[in-house]
Short mmCIF file of C-alpha atoms and ligand atoms in Angstrom, two decimals:
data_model
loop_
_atom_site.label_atom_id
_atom_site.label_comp_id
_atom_site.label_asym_id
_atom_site.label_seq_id
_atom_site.Cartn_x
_atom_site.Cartn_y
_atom_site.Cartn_z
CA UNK A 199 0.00 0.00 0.00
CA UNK A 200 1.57 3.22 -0.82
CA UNK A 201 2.11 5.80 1.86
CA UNK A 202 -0.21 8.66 2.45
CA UNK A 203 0.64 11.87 3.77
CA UNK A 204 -2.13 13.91 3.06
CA UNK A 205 -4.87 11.70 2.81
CA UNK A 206 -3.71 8.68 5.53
CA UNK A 207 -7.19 9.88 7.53
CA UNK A 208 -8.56 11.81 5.29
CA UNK A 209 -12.29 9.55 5.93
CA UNK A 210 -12.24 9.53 9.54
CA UNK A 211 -15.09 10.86 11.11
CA UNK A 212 -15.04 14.21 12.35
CA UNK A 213 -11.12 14.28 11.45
CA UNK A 214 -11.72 18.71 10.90
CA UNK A 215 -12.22 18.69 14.46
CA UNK A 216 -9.57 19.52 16.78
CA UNK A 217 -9.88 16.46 19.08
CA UNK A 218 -10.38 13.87 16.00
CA UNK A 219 -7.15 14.79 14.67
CA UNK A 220 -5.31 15.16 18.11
CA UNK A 221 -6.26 11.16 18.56
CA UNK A 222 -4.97 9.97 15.23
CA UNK A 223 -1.91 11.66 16.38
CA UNK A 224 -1.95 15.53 15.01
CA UNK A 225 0.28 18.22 16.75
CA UNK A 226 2.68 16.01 17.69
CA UNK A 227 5.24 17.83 15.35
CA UNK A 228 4.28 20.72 17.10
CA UNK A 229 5.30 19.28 20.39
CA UNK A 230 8.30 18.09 18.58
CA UNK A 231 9.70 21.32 16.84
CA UNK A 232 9.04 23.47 19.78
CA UNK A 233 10.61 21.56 22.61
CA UNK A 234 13.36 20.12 20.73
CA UNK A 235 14.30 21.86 17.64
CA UNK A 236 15.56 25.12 16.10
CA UNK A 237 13.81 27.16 13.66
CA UNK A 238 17.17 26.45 11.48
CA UNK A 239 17.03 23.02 11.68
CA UNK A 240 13.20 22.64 10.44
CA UNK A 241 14.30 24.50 7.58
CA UNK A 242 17.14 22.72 7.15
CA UNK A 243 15.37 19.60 7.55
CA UNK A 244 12.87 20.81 4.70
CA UNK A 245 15.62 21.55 2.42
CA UNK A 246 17.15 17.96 2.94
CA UNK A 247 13.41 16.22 2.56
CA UNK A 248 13.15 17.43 -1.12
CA UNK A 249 10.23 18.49 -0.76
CA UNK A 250 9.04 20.69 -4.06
CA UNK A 251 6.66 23.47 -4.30
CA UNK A 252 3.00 22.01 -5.27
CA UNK A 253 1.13 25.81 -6.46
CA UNK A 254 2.94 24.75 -9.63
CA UNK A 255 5.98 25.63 -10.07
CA UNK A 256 7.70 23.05 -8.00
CA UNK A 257 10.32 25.42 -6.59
CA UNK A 258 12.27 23.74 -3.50
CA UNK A 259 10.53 24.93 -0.04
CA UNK A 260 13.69 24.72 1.77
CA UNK A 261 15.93 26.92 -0.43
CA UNK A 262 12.65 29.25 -1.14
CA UNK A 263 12.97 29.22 3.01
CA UNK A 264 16.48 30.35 3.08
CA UNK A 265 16.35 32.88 0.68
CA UNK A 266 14.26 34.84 4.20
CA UNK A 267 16.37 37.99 5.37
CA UNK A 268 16.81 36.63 8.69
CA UNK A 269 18.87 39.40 9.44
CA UNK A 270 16.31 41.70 9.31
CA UNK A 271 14.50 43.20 12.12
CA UNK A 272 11.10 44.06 10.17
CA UNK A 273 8.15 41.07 11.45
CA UNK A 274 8.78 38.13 8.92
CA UNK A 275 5.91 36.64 7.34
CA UNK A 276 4.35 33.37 6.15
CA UNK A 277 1.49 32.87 4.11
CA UNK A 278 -0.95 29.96 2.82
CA UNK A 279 -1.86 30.36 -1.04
CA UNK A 280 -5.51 28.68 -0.60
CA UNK A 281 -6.72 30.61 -3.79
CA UNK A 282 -6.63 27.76 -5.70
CA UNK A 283 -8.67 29.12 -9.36
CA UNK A 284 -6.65 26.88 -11.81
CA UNK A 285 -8.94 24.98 -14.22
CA UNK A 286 -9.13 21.37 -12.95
CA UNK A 287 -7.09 21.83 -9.72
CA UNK A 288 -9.53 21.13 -6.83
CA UNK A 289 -7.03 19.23 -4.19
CA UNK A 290 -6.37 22.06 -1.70
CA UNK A 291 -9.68 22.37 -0.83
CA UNK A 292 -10.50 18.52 -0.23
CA UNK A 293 -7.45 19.18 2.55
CA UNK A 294 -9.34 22.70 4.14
CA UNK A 295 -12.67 21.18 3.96
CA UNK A 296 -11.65 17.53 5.70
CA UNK A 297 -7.86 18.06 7.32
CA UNK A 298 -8.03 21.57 8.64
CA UNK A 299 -5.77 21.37 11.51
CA UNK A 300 -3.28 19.84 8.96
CA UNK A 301 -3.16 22.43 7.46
CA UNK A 302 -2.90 24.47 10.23
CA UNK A 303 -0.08 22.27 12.22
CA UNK A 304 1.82 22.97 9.08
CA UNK A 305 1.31 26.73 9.25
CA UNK A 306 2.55 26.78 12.95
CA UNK A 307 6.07 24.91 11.89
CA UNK A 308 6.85 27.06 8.80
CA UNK A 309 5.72 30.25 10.54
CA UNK A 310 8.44 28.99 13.67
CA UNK A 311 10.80 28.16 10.96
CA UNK A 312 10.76 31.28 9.43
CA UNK A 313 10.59 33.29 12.42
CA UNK A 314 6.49 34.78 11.85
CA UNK A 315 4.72 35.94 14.36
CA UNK A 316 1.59 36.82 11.95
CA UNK A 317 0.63 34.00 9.41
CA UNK A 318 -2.09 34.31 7.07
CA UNK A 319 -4.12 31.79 5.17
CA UNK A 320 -5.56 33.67 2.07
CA UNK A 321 -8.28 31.57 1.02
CA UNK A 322 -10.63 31.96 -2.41
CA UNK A 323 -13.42 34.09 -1.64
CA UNK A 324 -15.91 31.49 -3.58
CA UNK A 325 -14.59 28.55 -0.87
CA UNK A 326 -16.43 30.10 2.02
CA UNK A 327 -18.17 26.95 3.49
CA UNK A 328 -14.28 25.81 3.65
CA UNK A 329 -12.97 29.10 4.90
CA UNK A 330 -15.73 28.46 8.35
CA UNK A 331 -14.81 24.83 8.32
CA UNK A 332 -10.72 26.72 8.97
CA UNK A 333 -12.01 29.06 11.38
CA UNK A 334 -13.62 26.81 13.43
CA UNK A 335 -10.40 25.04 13.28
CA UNK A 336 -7.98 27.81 14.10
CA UNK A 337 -10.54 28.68 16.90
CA UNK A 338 -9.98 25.45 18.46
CA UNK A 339 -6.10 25.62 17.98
CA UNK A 340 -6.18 29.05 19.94
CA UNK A 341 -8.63 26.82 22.98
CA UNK A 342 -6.28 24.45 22.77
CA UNK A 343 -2.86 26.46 23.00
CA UNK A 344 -1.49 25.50 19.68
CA UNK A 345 -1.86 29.25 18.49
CA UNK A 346 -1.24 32.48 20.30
CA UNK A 347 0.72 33.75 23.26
CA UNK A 348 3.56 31.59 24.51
CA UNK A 349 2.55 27.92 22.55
CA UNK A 350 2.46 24.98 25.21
CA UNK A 351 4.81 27.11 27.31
CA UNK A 352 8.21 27.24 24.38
CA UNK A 353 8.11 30.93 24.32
CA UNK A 354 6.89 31.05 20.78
CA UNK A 355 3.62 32.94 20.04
CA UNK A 356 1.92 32.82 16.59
CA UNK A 357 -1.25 34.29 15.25
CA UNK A 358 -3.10 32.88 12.08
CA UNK A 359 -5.88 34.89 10.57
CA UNK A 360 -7.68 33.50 7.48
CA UNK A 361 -8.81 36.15 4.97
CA UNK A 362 -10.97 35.60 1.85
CA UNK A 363 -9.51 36.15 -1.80
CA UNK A 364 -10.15 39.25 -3.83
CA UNK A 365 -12.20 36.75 -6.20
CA UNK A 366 -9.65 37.00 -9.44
CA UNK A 367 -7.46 33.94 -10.60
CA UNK A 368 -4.29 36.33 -10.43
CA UNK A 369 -4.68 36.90 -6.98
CA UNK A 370 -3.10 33.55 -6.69
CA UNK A 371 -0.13 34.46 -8.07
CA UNK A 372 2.33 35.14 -4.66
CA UNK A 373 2.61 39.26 -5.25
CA UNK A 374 -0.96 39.59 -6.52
CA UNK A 375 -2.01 37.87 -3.72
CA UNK A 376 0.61 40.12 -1.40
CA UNK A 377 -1.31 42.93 -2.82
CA UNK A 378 -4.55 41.86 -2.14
CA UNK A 379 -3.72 40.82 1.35
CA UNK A 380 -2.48 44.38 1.96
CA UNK A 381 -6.03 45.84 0.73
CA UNK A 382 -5.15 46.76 -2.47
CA UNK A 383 -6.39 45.03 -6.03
CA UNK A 384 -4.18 42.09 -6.61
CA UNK A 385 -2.26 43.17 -9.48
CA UNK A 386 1.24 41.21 -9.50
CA UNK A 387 4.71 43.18 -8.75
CA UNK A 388 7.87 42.95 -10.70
CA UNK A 389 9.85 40.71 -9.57
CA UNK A 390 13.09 40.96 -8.32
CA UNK A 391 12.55 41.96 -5.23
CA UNK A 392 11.26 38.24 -4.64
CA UNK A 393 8.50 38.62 -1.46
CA UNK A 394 11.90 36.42 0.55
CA UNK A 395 13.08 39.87 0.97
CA UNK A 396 10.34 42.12 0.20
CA UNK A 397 7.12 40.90 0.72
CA UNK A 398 3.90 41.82 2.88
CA UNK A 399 3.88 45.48 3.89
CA UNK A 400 7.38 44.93 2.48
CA UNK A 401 8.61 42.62 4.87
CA UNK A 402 10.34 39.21 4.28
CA UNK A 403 7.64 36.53 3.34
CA UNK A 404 7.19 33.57 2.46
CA UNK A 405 4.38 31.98 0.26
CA UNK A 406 3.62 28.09 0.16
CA UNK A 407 0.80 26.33 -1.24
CA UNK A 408 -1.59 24.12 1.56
CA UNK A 409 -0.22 20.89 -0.75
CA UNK A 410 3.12 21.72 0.66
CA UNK A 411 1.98 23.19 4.15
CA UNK A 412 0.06 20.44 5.04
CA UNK A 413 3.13 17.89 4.28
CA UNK A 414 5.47 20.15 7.05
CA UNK A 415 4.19 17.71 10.16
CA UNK A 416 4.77 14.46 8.46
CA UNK A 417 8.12 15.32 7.65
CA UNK A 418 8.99 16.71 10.88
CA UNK A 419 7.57 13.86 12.55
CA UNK A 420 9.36 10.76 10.37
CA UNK A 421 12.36 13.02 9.38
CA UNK A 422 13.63 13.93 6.00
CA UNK A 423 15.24 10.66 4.94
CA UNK A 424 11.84 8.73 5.37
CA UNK A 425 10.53 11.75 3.18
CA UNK A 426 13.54 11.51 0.83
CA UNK A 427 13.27 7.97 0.16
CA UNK A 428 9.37 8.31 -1.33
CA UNK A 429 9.29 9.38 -5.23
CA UNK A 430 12.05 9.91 -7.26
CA UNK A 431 15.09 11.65 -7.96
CA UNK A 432 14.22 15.11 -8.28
CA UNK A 433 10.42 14.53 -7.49
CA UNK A 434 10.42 13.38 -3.78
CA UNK A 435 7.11 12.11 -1.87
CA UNK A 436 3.52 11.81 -2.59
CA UNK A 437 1.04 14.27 -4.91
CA UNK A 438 -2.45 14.92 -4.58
CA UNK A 439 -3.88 14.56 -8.56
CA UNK A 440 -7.33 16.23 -8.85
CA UNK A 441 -8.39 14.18 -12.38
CA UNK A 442 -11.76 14.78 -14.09
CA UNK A 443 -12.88 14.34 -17.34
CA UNK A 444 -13.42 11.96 -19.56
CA UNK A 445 -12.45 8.96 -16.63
CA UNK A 446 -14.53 6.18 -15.26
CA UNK A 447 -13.61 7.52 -11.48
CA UNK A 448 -12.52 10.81 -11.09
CA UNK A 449 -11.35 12.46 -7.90
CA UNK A 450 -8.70 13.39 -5.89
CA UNK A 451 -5.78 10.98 -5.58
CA UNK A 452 -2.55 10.66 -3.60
CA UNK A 453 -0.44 9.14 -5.77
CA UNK A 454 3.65 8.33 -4.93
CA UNK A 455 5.56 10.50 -7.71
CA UNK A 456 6.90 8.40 -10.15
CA UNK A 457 3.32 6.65 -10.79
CA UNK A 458 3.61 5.97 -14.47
CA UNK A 459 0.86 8.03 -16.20
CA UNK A 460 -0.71 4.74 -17.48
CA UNK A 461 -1.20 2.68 -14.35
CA UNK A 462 -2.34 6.42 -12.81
CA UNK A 463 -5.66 6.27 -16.03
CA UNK A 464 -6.57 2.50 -16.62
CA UNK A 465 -5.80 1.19 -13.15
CA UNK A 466 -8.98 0.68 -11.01
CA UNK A 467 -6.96 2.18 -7.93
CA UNK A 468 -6.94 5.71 -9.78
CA UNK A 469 -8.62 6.62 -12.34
CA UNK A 470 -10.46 3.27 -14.09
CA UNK A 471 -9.94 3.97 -17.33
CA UNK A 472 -11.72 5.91 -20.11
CA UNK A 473 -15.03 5.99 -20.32
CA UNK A 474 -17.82 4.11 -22.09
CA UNK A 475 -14.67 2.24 -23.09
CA UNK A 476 -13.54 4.88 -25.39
CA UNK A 477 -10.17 5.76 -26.75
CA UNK A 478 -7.96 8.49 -24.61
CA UNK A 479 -7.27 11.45 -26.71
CA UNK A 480 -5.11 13.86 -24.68
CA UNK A 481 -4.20 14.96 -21.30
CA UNK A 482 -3.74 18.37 -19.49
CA UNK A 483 -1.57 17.17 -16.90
CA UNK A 484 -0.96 19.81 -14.47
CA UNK A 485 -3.68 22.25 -14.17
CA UNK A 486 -5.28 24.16 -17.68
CA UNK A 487 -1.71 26.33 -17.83
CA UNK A 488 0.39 23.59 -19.15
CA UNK A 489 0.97 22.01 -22.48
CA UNK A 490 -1.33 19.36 -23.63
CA UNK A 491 -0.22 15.99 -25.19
CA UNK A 492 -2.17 13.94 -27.25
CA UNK A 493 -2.48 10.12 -25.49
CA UNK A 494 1.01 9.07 -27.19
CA UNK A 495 3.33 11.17 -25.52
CA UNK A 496 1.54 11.31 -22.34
CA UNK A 497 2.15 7.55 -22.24
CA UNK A 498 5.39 7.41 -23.42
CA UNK A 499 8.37 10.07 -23.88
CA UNK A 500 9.28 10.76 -27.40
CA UNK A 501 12.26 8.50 -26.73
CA UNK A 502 9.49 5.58 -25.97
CA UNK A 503 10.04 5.61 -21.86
CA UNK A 504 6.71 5.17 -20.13
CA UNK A 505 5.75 8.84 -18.90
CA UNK A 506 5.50 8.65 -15.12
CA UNK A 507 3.94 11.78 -12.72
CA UNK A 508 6.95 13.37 -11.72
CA UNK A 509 8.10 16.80 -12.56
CA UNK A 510 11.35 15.44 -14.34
CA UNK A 511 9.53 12.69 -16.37
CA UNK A 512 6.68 15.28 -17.33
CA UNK A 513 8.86 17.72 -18.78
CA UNK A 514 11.17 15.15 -20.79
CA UNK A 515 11.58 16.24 -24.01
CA UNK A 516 10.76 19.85 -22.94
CA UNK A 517 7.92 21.74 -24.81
CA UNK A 518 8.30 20.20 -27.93
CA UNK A 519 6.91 16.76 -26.77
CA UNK A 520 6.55 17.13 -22.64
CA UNK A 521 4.42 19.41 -20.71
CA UNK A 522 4.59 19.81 -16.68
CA UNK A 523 3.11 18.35 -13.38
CA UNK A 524 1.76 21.92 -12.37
CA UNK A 525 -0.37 22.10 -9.99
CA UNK A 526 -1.75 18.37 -10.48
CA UNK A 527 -4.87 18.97 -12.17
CA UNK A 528 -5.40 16.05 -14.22
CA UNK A 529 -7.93 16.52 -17.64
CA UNK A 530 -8.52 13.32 -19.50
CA UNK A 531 -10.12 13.88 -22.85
CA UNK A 532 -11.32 10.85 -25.02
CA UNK A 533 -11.67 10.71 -28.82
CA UNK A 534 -14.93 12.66 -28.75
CA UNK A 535 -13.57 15.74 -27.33
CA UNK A 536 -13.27 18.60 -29.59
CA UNK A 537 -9.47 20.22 -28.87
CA UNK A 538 -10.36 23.49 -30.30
CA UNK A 539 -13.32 23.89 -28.31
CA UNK A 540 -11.43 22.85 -25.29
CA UNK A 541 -9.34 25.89 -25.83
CA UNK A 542 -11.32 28.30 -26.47
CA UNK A 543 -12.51 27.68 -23.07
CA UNK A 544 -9.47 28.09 -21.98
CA UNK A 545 -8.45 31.12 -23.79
CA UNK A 546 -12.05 32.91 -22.74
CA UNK A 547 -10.39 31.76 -19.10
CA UNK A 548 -7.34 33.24 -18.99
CA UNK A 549 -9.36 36.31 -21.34
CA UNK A 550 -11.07 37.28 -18.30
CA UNK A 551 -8.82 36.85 -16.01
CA UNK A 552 -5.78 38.53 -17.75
CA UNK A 553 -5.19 41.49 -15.31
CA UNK A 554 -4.68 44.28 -17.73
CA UNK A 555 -1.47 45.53 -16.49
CA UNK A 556 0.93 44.12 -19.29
CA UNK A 557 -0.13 44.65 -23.01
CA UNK A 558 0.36 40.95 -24.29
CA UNK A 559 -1.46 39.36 -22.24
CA UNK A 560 -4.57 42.46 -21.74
CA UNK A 561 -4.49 42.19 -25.90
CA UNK A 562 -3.05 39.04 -26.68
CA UNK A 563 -5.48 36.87 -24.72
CA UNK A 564 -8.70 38.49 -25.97
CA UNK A 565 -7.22 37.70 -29.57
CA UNK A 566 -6.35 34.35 -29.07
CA UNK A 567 -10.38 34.30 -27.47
CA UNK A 568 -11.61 36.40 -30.95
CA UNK A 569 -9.59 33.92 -33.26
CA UNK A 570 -10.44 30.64 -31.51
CA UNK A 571 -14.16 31.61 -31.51
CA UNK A 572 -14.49 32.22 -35.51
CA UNK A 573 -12.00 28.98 -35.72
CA UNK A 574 -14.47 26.82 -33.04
CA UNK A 575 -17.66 28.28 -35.17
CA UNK A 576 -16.01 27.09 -38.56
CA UNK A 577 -15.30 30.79 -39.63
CA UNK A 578 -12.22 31.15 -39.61
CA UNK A 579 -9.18 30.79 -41.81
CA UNK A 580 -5.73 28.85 -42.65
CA UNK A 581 -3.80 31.99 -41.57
CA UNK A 582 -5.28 32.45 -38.50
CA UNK A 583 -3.67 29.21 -37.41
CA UNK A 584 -0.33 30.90 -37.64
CA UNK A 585 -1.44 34.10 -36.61
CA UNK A 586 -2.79 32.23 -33.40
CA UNK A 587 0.38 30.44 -33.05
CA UNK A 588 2.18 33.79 -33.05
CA UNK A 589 0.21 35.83 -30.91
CA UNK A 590 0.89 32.73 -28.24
CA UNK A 591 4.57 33.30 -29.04
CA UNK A 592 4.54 37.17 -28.54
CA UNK A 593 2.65 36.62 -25.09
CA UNK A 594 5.13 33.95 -23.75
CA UNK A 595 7.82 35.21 -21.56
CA UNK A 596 6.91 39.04 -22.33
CA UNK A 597 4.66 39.99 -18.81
CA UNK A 598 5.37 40.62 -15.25
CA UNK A 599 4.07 37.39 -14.45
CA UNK A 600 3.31 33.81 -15.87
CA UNK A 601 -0.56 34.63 -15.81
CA UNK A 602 0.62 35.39 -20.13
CA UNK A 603 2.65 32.09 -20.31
CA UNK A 604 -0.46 29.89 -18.70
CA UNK A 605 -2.43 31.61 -21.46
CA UNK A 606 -0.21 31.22 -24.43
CA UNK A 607 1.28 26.84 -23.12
CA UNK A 608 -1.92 25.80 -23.72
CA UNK A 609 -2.87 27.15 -27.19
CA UNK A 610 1.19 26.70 -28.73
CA UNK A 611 0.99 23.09 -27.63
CA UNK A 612 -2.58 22.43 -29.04
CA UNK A 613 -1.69 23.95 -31.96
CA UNK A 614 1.73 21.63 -32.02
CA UNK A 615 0.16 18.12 -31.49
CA UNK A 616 -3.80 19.11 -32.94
CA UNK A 617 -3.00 21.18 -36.02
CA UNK A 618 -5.04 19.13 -38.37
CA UNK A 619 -8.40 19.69 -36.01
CA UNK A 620 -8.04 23.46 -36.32
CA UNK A 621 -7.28 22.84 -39.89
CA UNK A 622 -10.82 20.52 -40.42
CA UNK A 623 -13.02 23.49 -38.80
CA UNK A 624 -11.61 25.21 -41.25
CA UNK A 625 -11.95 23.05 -44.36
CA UNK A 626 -15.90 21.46 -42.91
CA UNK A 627 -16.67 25.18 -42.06
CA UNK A 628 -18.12 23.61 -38.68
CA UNK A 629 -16.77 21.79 -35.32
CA UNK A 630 -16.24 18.20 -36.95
CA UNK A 631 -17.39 16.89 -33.58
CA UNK A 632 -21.13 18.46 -33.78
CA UNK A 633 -23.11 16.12 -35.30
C1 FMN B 903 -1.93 33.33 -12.39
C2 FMN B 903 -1.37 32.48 -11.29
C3 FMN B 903 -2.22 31.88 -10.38
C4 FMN B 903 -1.69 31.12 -9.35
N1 FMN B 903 -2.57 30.51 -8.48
C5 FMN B 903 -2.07 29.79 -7.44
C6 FMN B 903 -2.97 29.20 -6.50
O1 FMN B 903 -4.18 29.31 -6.59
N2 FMN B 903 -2.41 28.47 -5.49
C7 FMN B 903 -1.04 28.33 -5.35
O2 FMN B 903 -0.58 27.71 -4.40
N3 FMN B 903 -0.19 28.87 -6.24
C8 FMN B 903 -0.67 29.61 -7.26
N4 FMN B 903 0.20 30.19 -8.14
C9 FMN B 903 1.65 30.05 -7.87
C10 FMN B 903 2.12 31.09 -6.83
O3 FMN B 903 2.49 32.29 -7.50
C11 FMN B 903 3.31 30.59 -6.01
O4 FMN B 903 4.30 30.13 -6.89
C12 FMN B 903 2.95 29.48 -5.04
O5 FMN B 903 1.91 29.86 -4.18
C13 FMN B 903 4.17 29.16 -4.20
O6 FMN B 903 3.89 28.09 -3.34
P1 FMN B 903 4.71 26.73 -3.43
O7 FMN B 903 6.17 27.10 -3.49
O8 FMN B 903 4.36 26.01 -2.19
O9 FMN B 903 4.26 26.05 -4.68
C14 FMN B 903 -0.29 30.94 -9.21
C15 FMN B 903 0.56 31.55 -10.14
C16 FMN B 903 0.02 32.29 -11.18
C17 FMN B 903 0.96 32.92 -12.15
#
């Protein structure tokens, strides 16, 4: 049975109250880190467990820990991206809704690692059945002594506040989110200064996703090595998947990294195949920003390795034939699913939620919307394949933040490994997959 970390209890009864979890064990890093170890060795300890990033970029918590101005004197900061808007990522809340205190243990050691006295959980506005469910929780933390003055007597004293998101996708990127947490619209700052150094009210922060929060007690409690040893070589321990579409079971699954990608689909553990028995298509592996593959390469490699989920194995062969693990939002399409109307939905997506401040993406994403609609409706023409293909290029790499790249992956890549569907609307004047 493979090891679970974030969803070992995840069906006990009553496990989002405080003394569920306490029973099955919860706190006891807590105990651990403040009687026994330094705020330098947790992050150290991080660093050595390998643990990754899981908001999507995959960036190594420890080192993102260490890059903190610890020489400052301004209040250090650490804060819980719960914004979670990605198309097809729907994990974090599955861990706020059933694990709160989790979550919360996990928030006490980073904010004790990184020297916080204020931590914040910054939670989508939409999720506000989950955001009570967390204040109940941190409520009970407080009764219990786990938060505020002097915790269980070390000397420490943390307090956690939960505030609601400004209800935009971009406020989930770290300095939009900064922004909004500071009262202002969550428009994303230029980066460097990374928020290590200058961050909320322009004090060092630090931002981590509630994936990686929530894994902070089991690693404290078993140790890096036992963390270490789970996954792969530069993807170590367990991810949660969110997978929908076109799958016999979809859900939320915590799968070892290193799962190949085909056990993860037909095996009756994960996913259970394709539906109605059809054939797969393509997969969006990592949340609607990254590439797609058609069912081939998300298989195999181009070099004929079985694919696995981990972030080296998903970005083999780089953009030309890989994509990325993301933010682990699975999309399984079958062989009735129309790619171009896939992406417009997309593209109307990442339209909307573009937040104006750098021209390629304000303009570029509304055109790529424009083009993709005539395309979709059978209006449009060979050129505007290219043109589409271009506009993507002119957007990538060109903003203040990634919002333009997540807008411009998915279209290059569909356009890559697809062309000849854009090309039938085209030539049939209609979607080829409307009867
Ligand atoms: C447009 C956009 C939206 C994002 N949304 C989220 C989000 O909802 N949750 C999240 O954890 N990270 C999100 N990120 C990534 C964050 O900027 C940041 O990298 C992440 O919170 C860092 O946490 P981690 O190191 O634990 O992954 C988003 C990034 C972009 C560009």
């Amino acid at each position: 049975m493979a090891t679970k970390i974030l969803l070992e209890n995840i069906e006990a009864p009553g496990l989002a109250t405080f003394d569920c979890y306490r029973k099955l064990g919860g706190y006891a890093s807590v105990e651990k880190a403040l009687k026994s170890l330094s705020p330098d060795s947790i992050t150290q300890e991080v660093l050595k467990s390998g643990l990754r990033g899981r908001g999507g970029a995959g960036f190594p918590t420890g080192m993102k820990w260490n890059f903190i101005d610890k020489k400052s004197d301004k209040p250090h900061y650490f804060i819980c991206n719960f914004d979670e808007s990605e198309p097809g990522t729907f994990k974090d809340r599955h861990i706020g809704q059933l694990n709160p205190h989790q979550l919360i243990e996990g928030m006490i050691l980073g904010s004790y690692a990184l020297g916080a006295r204020s931590a914040y959980i910054y939670i989508r506005g939409e999720l506000f059945y989950v955001l009570n469910i967390i204040e109940k929780a941190i409520d009970e933390a407080y009764q219990k002594g786990f938060l505020g003055e002097n915790i269980m007597g070390s000397g420490y004293s943390l307090d956690l506040y939960c505030q609601p998101g400004g209800g935009a996708y971009i406020c989930g990127e770290e300095t939009a989110l900064i922004e909004s947490l500071e009262g202002k619209r969550g428009n994303p700052r230029i980066k460097p200064p990374f928020p290590a150094l200058v961050g909320l009210y322009n004090c060092p922060t630090v931002v981590n996703n509630v994936e990686t929060i929530a894994n902070l007690p089991w690693i404290i409690n078993h140790g890096a090595d036992a963390y270490a040893a789970l996954g792969t070589l530069k993807s170590k321990g367990t991810k949660l998947i969110s997978a929908c579409g076109h799958i016999n079971k979809p859900g939320i699954y915590e799968i070892e990294l290193g799962l190949p990608v085909e056990e993860f689909i037909y095996s009756d553990e994960y996913c259970g195949g394709i539906r109605n028995g059809n054939q797969l298509k393509a997969v969006v592996a990592g949340g609607s920003s990254v590439p797609i593959l058609p069912a081939e390469l998300i298989l195999k490699t181009a070099k004929g390795e079985p694919r696995l989920l981990s972030y080296e194995s998903l970005e083999e062969g780089g953009f030309q034939t890989g994509t990325m693990l993301g933010s682990g939002g699975f999309i399984v399409m079958d062989h009735t699913a129309c790619i171009v109307k896939n992406l417009l939905t997309f593209a109307r997506f990442y339209h909307h939620e573009s937040c104006g401040q750098c021209s390629p993406c304000r303009e570029g994403t509304g055109w790529m919307e424009k083009i993709l609609r005539r395309i979709e409706a059978g209006k449009g023409s060979m050129k505007e394949i290219d043109l589409l293909a271009d506009i993507a290029k002119h957007i990538d790499g060109t903003t203040i933040c990634p919002l333009g790249d997540a807008a411009a992956w998915p279209v290059s890549s569909a356009i890559r490994h697809f062309r000849s569907e854009f090309e039938e609307h085209i030539i049939q004047q209609k979607c080829p997959f409307t009867k």
